[in-house]
Coordinates of C-alpha atoms and ligand atoms in Angstrom, one line a residue:
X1 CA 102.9 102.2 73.5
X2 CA 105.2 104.8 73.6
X3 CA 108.9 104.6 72.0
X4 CA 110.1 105.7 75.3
X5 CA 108.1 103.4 77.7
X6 CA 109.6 100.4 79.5
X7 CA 107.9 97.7 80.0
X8 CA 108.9 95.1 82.5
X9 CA 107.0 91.8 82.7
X10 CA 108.6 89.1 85.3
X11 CA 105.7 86.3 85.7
X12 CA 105.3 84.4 88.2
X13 CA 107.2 85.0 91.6
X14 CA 109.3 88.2 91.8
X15 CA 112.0 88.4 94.8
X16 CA 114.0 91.3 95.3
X17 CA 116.1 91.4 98.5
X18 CA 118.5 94.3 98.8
X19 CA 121.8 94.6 99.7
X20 CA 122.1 91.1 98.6
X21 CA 121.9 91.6 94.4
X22 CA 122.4 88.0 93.5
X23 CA 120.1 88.0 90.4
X24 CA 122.1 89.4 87.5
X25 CA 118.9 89.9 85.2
X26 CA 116.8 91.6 88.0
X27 CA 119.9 93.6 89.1
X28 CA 121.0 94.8 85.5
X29 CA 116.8 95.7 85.1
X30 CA 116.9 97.5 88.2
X31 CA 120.6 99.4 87.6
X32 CA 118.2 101.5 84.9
X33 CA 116.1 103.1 87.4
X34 CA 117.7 103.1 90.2
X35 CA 117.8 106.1 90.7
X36 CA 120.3 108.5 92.9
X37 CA 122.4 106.3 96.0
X38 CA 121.9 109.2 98.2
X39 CA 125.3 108.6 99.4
X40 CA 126.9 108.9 103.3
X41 CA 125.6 112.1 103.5
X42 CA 122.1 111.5 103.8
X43 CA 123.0 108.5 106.4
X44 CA 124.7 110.7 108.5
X45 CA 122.0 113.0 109.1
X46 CA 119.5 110.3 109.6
X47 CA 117.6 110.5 113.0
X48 CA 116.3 108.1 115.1
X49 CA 113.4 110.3 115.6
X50 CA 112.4 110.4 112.2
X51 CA 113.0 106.6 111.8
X52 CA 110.4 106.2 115.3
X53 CA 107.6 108.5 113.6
X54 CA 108.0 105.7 110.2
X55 CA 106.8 102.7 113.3
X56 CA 103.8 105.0 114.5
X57 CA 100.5 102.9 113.4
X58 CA 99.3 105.5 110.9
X59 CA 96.0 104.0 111.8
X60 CA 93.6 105.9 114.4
X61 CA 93.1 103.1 117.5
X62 CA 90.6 101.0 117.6
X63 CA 87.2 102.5 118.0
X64 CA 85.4 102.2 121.7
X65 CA 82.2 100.4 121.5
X66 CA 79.4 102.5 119.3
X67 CA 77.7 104.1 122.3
X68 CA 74.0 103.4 121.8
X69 CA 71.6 105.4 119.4
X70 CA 70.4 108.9 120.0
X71 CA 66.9 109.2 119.6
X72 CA 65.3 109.3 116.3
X73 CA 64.6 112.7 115.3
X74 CA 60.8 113.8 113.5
X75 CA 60.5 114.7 110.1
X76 CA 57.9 117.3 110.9
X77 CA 59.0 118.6 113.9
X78 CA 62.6 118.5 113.2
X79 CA 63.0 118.9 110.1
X80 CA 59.9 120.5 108.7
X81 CA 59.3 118.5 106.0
X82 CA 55.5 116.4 105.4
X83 CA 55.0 112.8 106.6
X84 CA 57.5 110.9 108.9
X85 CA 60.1 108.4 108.2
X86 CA 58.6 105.6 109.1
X87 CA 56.8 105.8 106.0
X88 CA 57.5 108.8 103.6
X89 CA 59.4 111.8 104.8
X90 CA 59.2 114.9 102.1
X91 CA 61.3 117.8 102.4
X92 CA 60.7 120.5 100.4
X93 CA 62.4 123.4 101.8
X94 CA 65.8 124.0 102.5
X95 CA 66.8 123.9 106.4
X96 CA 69.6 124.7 108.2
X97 CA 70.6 122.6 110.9
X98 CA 72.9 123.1 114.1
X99 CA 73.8 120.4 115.4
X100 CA 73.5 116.7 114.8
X101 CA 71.1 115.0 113.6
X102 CA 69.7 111.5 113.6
X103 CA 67.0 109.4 112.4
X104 CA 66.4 105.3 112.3
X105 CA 63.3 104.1 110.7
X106 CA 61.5 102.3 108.5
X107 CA 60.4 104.4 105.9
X108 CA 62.2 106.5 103.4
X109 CA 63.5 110.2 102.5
X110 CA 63.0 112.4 99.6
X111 CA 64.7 116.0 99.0
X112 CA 62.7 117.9 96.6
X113 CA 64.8 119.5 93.7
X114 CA 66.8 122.6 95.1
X115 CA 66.2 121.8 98.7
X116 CA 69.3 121.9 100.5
X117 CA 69.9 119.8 104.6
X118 CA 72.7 121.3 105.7
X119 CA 74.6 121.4 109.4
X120 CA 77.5 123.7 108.4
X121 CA 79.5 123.1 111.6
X122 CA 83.0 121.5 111.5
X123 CA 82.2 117.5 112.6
X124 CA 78.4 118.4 112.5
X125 CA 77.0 115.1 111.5
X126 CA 73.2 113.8 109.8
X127 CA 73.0 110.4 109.7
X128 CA 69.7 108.5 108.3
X129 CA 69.2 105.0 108.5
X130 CA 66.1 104.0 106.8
X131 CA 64.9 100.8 105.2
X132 CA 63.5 102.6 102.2
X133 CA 64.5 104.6 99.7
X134 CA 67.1 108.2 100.0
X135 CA 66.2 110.4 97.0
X136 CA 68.6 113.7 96.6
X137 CA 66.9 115.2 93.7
X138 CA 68.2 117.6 90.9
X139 CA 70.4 120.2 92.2
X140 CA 69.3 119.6 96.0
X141 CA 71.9 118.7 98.3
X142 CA 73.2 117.2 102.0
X143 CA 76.2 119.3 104.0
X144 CA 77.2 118.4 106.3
X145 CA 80.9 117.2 108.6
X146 CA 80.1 113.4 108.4
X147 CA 76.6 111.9 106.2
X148 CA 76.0 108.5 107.0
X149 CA 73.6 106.6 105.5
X150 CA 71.8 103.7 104.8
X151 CA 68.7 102.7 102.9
X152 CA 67.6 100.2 100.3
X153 CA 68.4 102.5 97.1
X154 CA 69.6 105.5 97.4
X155 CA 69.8 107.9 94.1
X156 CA 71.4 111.4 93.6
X157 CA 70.3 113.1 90.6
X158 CA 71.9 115.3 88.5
X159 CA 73.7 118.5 89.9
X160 CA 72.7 117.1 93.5
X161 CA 75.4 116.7 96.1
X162 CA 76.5 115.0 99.0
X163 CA 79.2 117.6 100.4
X164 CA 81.3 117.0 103.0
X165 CA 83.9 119.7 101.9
X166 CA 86.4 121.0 104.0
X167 CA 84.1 120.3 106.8
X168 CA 86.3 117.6 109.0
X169 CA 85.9 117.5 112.5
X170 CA 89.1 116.3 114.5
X171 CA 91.6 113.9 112.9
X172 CA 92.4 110.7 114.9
X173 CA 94.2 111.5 118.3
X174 CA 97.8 110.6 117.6
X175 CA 98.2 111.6 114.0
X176 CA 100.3 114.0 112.5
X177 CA 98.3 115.1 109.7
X178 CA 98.0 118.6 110.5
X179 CA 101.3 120.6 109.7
X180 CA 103.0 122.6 112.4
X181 CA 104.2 125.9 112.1
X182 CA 103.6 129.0 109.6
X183 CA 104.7 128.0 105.7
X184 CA 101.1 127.2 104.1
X185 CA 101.6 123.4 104.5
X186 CA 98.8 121.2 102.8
X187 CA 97.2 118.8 105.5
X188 CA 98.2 115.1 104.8
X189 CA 95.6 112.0 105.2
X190 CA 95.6 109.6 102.4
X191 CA 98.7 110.8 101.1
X192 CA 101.3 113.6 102.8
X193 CA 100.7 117.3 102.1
X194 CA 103.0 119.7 100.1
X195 CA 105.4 121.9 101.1
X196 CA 106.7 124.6 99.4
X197 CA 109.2 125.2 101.9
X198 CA 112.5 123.4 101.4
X199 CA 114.1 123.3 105.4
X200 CA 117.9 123.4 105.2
X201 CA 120.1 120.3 104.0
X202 CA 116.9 119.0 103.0
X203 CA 115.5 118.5 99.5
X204 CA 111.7 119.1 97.8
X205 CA 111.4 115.2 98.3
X206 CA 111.8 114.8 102.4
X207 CA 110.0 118.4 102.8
X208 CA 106.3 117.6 103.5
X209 CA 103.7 119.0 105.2
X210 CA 101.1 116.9 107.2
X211 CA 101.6 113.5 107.2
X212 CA 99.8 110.4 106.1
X213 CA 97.3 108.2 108.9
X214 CA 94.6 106.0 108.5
X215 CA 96.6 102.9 106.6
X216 CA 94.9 100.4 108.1
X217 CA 91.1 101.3 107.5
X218 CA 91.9 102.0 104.0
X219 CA 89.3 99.4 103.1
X220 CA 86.5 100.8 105.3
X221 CA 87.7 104.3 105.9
X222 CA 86.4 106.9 108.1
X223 CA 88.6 109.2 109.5
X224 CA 88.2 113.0 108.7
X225 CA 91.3 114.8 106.7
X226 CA 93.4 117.6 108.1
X227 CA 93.2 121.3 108.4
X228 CA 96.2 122.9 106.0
X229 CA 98.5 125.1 108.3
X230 CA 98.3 129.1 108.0
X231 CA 101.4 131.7 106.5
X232 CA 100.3 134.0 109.5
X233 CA 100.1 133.7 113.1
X234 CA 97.2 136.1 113.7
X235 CA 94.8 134.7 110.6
X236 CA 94.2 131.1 109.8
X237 CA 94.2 130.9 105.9
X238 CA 94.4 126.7 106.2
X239 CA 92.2 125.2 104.1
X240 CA 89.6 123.0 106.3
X241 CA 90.0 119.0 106.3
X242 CA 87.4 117.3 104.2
X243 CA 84.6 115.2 106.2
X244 CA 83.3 111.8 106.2
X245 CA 80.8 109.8 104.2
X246 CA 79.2 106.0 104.5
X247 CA 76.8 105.0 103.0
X248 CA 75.2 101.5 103.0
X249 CA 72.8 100.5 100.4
X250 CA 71.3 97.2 100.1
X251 CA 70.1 97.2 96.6
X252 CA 71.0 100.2 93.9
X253 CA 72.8 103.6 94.2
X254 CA 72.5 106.1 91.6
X255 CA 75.1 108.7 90.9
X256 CA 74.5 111.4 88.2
X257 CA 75.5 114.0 91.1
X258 CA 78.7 114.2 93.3
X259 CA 79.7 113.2 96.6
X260 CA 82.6 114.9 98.1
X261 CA 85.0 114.9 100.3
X262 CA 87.6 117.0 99.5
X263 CA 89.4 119.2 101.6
X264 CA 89.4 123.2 101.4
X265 CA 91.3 125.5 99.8
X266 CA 93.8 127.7 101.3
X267 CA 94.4 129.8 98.6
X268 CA 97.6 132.0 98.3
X269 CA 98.0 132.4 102.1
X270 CA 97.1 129.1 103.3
X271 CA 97.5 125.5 102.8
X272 CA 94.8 123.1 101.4
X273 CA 92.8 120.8 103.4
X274 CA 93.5 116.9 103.1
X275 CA 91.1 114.8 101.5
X276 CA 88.3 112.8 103.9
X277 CA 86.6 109.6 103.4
X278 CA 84.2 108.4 101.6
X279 CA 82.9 104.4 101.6
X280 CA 80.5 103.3 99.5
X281 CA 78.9 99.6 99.6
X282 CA 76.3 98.4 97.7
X283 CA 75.1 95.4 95.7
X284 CA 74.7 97.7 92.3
X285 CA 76.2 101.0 91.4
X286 CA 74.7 103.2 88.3
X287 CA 75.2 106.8 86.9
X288 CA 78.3 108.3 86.0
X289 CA 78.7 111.6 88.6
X290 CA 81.9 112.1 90.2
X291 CA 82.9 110.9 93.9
X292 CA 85.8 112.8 95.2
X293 CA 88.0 113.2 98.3
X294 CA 90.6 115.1 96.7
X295 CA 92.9 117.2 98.4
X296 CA 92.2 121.2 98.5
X297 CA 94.5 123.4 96.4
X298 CA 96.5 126.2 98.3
X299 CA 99.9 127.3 98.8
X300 CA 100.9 123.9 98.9
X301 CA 98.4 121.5 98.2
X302 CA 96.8 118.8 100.6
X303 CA 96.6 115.2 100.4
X304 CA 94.3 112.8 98.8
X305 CA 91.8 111.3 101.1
X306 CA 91.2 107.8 100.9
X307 CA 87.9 106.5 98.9
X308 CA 86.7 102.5 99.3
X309 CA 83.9 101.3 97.0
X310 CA 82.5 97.8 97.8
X311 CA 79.9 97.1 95.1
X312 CA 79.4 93.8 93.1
X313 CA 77.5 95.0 90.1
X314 CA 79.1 98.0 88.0
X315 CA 76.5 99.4 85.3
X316 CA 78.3 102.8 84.6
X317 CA 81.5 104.3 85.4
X318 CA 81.4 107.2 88.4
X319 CA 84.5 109.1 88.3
X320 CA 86.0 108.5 91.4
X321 CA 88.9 111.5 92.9
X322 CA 92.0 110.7 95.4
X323 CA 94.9 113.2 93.8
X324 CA 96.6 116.1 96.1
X325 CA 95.8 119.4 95.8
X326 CA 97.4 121.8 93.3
X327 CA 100.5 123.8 95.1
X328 CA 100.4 127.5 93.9
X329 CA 103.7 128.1 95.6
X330 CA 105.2 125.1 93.5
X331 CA 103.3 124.0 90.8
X332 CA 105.4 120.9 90.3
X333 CA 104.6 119.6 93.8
X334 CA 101.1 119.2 94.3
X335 CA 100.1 117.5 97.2
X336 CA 100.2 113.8 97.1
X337 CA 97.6 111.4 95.9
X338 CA 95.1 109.3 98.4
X339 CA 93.8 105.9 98.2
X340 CA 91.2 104.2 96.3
X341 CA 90.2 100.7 97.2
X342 CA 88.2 98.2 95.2
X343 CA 87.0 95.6 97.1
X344 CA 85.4 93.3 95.3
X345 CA 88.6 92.9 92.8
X346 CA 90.7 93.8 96.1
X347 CA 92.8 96.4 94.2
X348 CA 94.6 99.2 95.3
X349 CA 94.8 102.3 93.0
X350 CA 96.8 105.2 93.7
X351 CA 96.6 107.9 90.9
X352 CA 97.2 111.4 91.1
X353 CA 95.3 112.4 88.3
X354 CA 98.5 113.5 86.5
X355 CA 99.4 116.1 88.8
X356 CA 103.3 116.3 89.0
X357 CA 104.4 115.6 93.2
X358 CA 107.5 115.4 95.2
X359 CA 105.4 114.5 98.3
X360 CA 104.8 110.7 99.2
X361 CA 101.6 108.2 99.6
X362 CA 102.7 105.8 101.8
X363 CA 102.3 102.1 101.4
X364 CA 102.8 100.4 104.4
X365 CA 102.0 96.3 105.7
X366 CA 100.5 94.9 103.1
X367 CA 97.4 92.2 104.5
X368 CA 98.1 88.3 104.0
X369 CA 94.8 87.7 104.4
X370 CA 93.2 87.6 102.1
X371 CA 96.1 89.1 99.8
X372 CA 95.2 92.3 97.9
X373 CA 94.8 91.1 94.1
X374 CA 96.3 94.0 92.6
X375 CA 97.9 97.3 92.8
X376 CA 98.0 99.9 90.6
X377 CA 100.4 103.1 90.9
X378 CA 99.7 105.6 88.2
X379 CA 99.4 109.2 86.7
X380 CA 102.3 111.2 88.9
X381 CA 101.7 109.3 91.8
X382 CA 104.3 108.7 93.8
X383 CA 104.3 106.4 96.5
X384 CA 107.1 105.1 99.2
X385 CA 107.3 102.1 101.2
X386 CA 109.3 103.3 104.3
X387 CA 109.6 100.7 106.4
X388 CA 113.0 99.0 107.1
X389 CA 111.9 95.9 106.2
X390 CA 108.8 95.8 104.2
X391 CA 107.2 93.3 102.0
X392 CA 104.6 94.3 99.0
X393 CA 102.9 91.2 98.6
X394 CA 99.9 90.8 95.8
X395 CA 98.2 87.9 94.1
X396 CA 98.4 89.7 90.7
X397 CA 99.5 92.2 89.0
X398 CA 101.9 95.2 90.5
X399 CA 101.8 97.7 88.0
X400 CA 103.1 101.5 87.6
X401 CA 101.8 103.4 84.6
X402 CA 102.2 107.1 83.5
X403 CA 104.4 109.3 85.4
X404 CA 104.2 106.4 88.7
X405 CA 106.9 105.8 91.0
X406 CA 107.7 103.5 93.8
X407 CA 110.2 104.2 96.2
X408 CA 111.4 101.2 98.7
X409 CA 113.6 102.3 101.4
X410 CA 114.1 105.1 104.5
X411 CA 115.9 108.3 103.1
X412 CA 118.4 108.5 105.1
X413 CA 118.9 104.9 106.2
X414 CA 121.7 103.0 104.4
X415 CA 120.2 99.6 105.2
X416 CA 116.7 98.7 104.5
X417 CA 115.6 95.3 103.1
X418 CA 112.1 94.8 100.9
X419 CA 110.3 92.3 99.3
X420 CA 108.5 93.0 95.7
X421 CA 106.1 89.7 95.3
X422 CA 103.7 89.5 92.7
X423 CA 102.6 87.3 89.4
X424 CA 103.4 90.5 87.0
X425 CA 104.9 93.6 87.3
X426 CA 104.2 95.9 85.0
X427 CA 105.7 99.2 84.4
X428 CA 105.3 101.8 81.7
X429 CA 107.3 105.2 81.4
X430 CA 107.3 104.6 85.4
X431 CA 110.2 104.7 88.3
X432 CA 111.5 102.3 90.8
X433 CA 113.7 103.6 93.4
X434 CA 116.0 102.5 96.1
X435 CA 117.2 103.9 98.7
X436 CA 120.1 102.4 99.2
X437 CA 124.0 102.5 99.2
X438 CA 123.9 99.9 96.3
X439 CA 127.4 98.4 95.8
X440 CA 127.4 97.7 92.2
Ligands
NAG1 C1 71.7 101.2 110.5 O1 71.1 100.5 111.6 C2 71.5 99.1 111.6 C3 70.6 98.4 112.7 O2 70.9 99.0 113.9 C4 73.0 99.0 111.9 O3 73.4 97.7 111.9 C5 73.7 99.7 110.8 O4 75.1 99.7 111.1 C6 73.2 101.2 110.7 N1 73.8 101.7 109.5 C7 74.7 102.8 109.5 C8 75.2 103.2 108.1 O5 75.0 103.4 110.5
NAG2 C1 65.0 99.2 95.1 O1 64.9 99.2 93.7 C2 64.5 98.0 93.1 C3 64.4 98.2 91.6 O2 65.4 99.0 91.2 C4 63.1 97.6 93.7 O3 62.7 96.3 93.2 C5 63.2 97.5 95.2 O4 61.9 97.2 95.7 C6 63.7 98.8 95.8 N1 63.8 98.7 97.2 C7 63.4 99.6 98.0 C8 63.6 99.4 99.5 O5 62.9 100.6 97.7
NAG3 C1 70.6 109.4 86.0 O1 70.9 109.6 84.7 C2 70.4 108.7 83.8 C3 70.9 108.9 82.4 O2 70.8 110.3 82.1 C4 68.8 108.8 83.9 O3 68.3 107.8 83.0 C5 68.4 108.5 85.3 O4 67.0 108.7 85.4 C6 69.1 109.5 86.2 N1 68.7 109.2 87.6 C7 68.4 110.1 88.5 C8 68.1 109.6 89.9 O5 68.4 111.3 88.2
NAG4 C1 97.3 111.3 82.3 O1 98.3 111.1 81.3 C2 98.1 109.9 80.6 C3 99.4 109.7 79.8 O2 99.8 110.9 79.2 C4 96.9 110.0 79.8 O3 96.7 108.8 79.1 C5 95.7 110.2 80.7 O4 94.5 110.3 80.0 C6 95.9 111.4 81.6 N1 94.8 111.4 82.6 C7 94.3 112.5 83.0 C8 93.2 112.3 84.1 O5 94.6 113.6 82.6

């Protein structure tokens, strides 16, 4: 390790409480990165607006019931492919759908190499539900707003693609996560988007473009991201928000290809989409392509989206996305990373795949039960727990590696009280910060 890195190891139970320092060890530990008391100042200026829109359930409500199944569309007639899904449905040309599409059966699906299903509408959705087996072969591919799926295996060669990119349909009703008003603004989702713009008597760090929503189905997530906003009133240069994918699999999924999520980019007018959603269960997991619901570069970046992978049996490493988009107005502010959850270990990993950020991934009510095992903040992110009284509760291990930082504490709210409980926490050239009026 590093001459410079800090390591911090408390085992077993780990209580911070704040004003209330009573702990000399913890509180000489903590006086080295506690970094700037923001002072009167900021408290002054705090509003109870702002402090309302921290209570808002990030969290879309909860769904109405599933409203029963469309009917199941042909593989001849709809799709022109050779056979029919409740036995073998072939596709070997590409087709271009334009609206949604559905099919339930028994069978299974194959794409022949190059063919590409697309629905390229914003929210268009394909959803196949088969028994059988999905193939996506070599270089073919599935567009669409939101690809649902489930089958028995499913396998996406190489160079093939499950692309939900900056397709979104609407965010959840009472979300924030598109930014208002004409800067280039990344959309927010998983984590906030970027602003370049720094509004008066406000700093890089509380300037952010669409917010963060979806907290609460971070373990099963499906909620599109959010549109980044335009520079211009006539043009929209906003990168699109990235769609949605599920996919169920009872036995094995194969990834040499990609399935994304990511949101659009918004390039030198505009700002980037936020990341979608992508959940993935499965009893086994093989190939080593990439899964991604990254935020889309721009102006100011957007968001990460927020990833959830439930399978038992690992045989490779895919490499799995959630950072913000790059900022090309402000390089050192991309926008911030999503989440990834591992269910099966029940940890939380926020990384931002070492892009430097002001802009913040919330963390907000941890679940009791069952407690998360572990969480892991790493490469630039840089994540906030805003509440006024907040517990991080994990079984394990709370650890902040390369360029991390955890920030407890409102902004501009002099009193805020958090608990930090966990066997281990474990930081390396990594931040904790306060925001308090620490009386030392
Ligand atoms: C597929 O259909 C089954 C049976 O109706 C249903 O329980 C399941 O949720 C569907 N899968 C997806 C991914 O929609
Ligand atoms: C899935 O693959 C396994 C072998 O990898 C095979 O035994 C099983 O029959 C397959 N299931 C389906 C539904 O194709
Ligand atoms: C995925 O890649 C592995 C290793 O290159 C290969 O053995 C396997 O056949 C590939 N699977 C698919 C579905 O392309
Ligand atoms: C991020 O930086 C760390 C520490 O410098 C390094 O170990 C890691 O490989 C980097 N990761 C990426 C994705 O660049």
């Amino acid at each position: 390790m590093a001459a410079a890195s800090f390591v911090l190891v408390l085992v077993f139970f780990l209580l911070l409480s704040f004003p209330d320092i009573d702990n000399p060890r913890l509180a000489s530990a903590l006086d080295a990165t506690a970094a700037d008391d923001d002072g009167p100042y900021r408290s002054e200026r705090f509003s109870i607006v702002s402090y309302e829109s921290l209570w808002h359930d990030y969290s879309p409500p909860a769904p109405p019931p599933s409203p029963p199944d469309p009917p199941s569309s042909s593989c001849e007639g709809d799709l022109g492919g050779t056979g029919d899904f409740n036995t073998l449905c072939e596709l070997h040309t590409s087709v271009q759908l334009s609206c949604d599409f559905f099919a339930k059966a028994h069978g299974s699906f194959v794409l022949y190499p190059d063919v590409v299903l697309s629905c390229s509408v914003a929210g268009c959705s394909i959803v196949v539900n088969l028994t059988g087996e999905i193939r996506i072969g070599r270089n073919a591919k599935i567009a669409a707003g939101t690809v649902r799926m489930q089958a028995g295996n499913m396998s996406v060669a190489e160079g093939a693609a499950i692309d939900t990119v900056a397709l979104a349909g609407d965010p959840p009703p009472q979300t924030s996560g598109v930014p208002t008003g004409t800067n280039g603004d990344g959309g927010g989702h998983g984590g906030r988007g970027a602003s370049c713009v720094v509004k008066e008597g406000q700093t890089q760090e509380d300037s952010w473009g669409g917010d963060a929503y979806s907290w609460s189905t971070l373990m099963k997530p499906d909620s599109y991201g959010s549109k980044g906003s335009s520079t211009s009133m006539e043009k929209d240069y906003g990168g699109g928000g990235g769609g949605r994918v599920y996919l169920v699999v009872n036995d094995v999924i194969e990834v040499n290809g990609s399935i994304t999520a990511d949101g659009g980019e918004g390039g030198s007018l505009g700002g980037g989409g936020s990341g979608g959603s992508i959940f993935i269960s499965a009893a086994k997991m093989k190939g080593t392509g990439k899964i991604s619901a990254s935020g889309g570069s721009g102006l100011a970046g957007g968001g990460g989206g927020r990833v959830s992978i439930a399978v038992f049996s690992r045989h490779d490493d895919p490499h799995v996305f959630v950072h913000g988009g790059r900022s090309f107005g402000c390089p050192e502010n991309a926008g911030a990373a999503g989440t990834l959850y591992d269910a099966v270990p029940k940890s939380l990993i926020v990384s931002n795949h070492n892009l430097s950020t002001q802009t913040d991934t919330l963390l907000l009510e941890f679940p009791y039960q069952p407690l998360w095992t572990n969480v892991f903040i790493r490469n630039c992110a840089k994540v906030a727990v805003p509440l006024l009284w907040s517990r991080v509760q994990v079984q394990g291990q709370l650890s902040l590696l390369s360029g991390g930082m955890l920030a407890f504490g409102l902004t501009r709210y002099p009193y805020s009280e958090f608990e930090l409980m966990a066997e281990e926490l474990l930081m390396s050239d990594s931040i904790i910060k306060l925001h308090q009026q620490l009386a030392y």
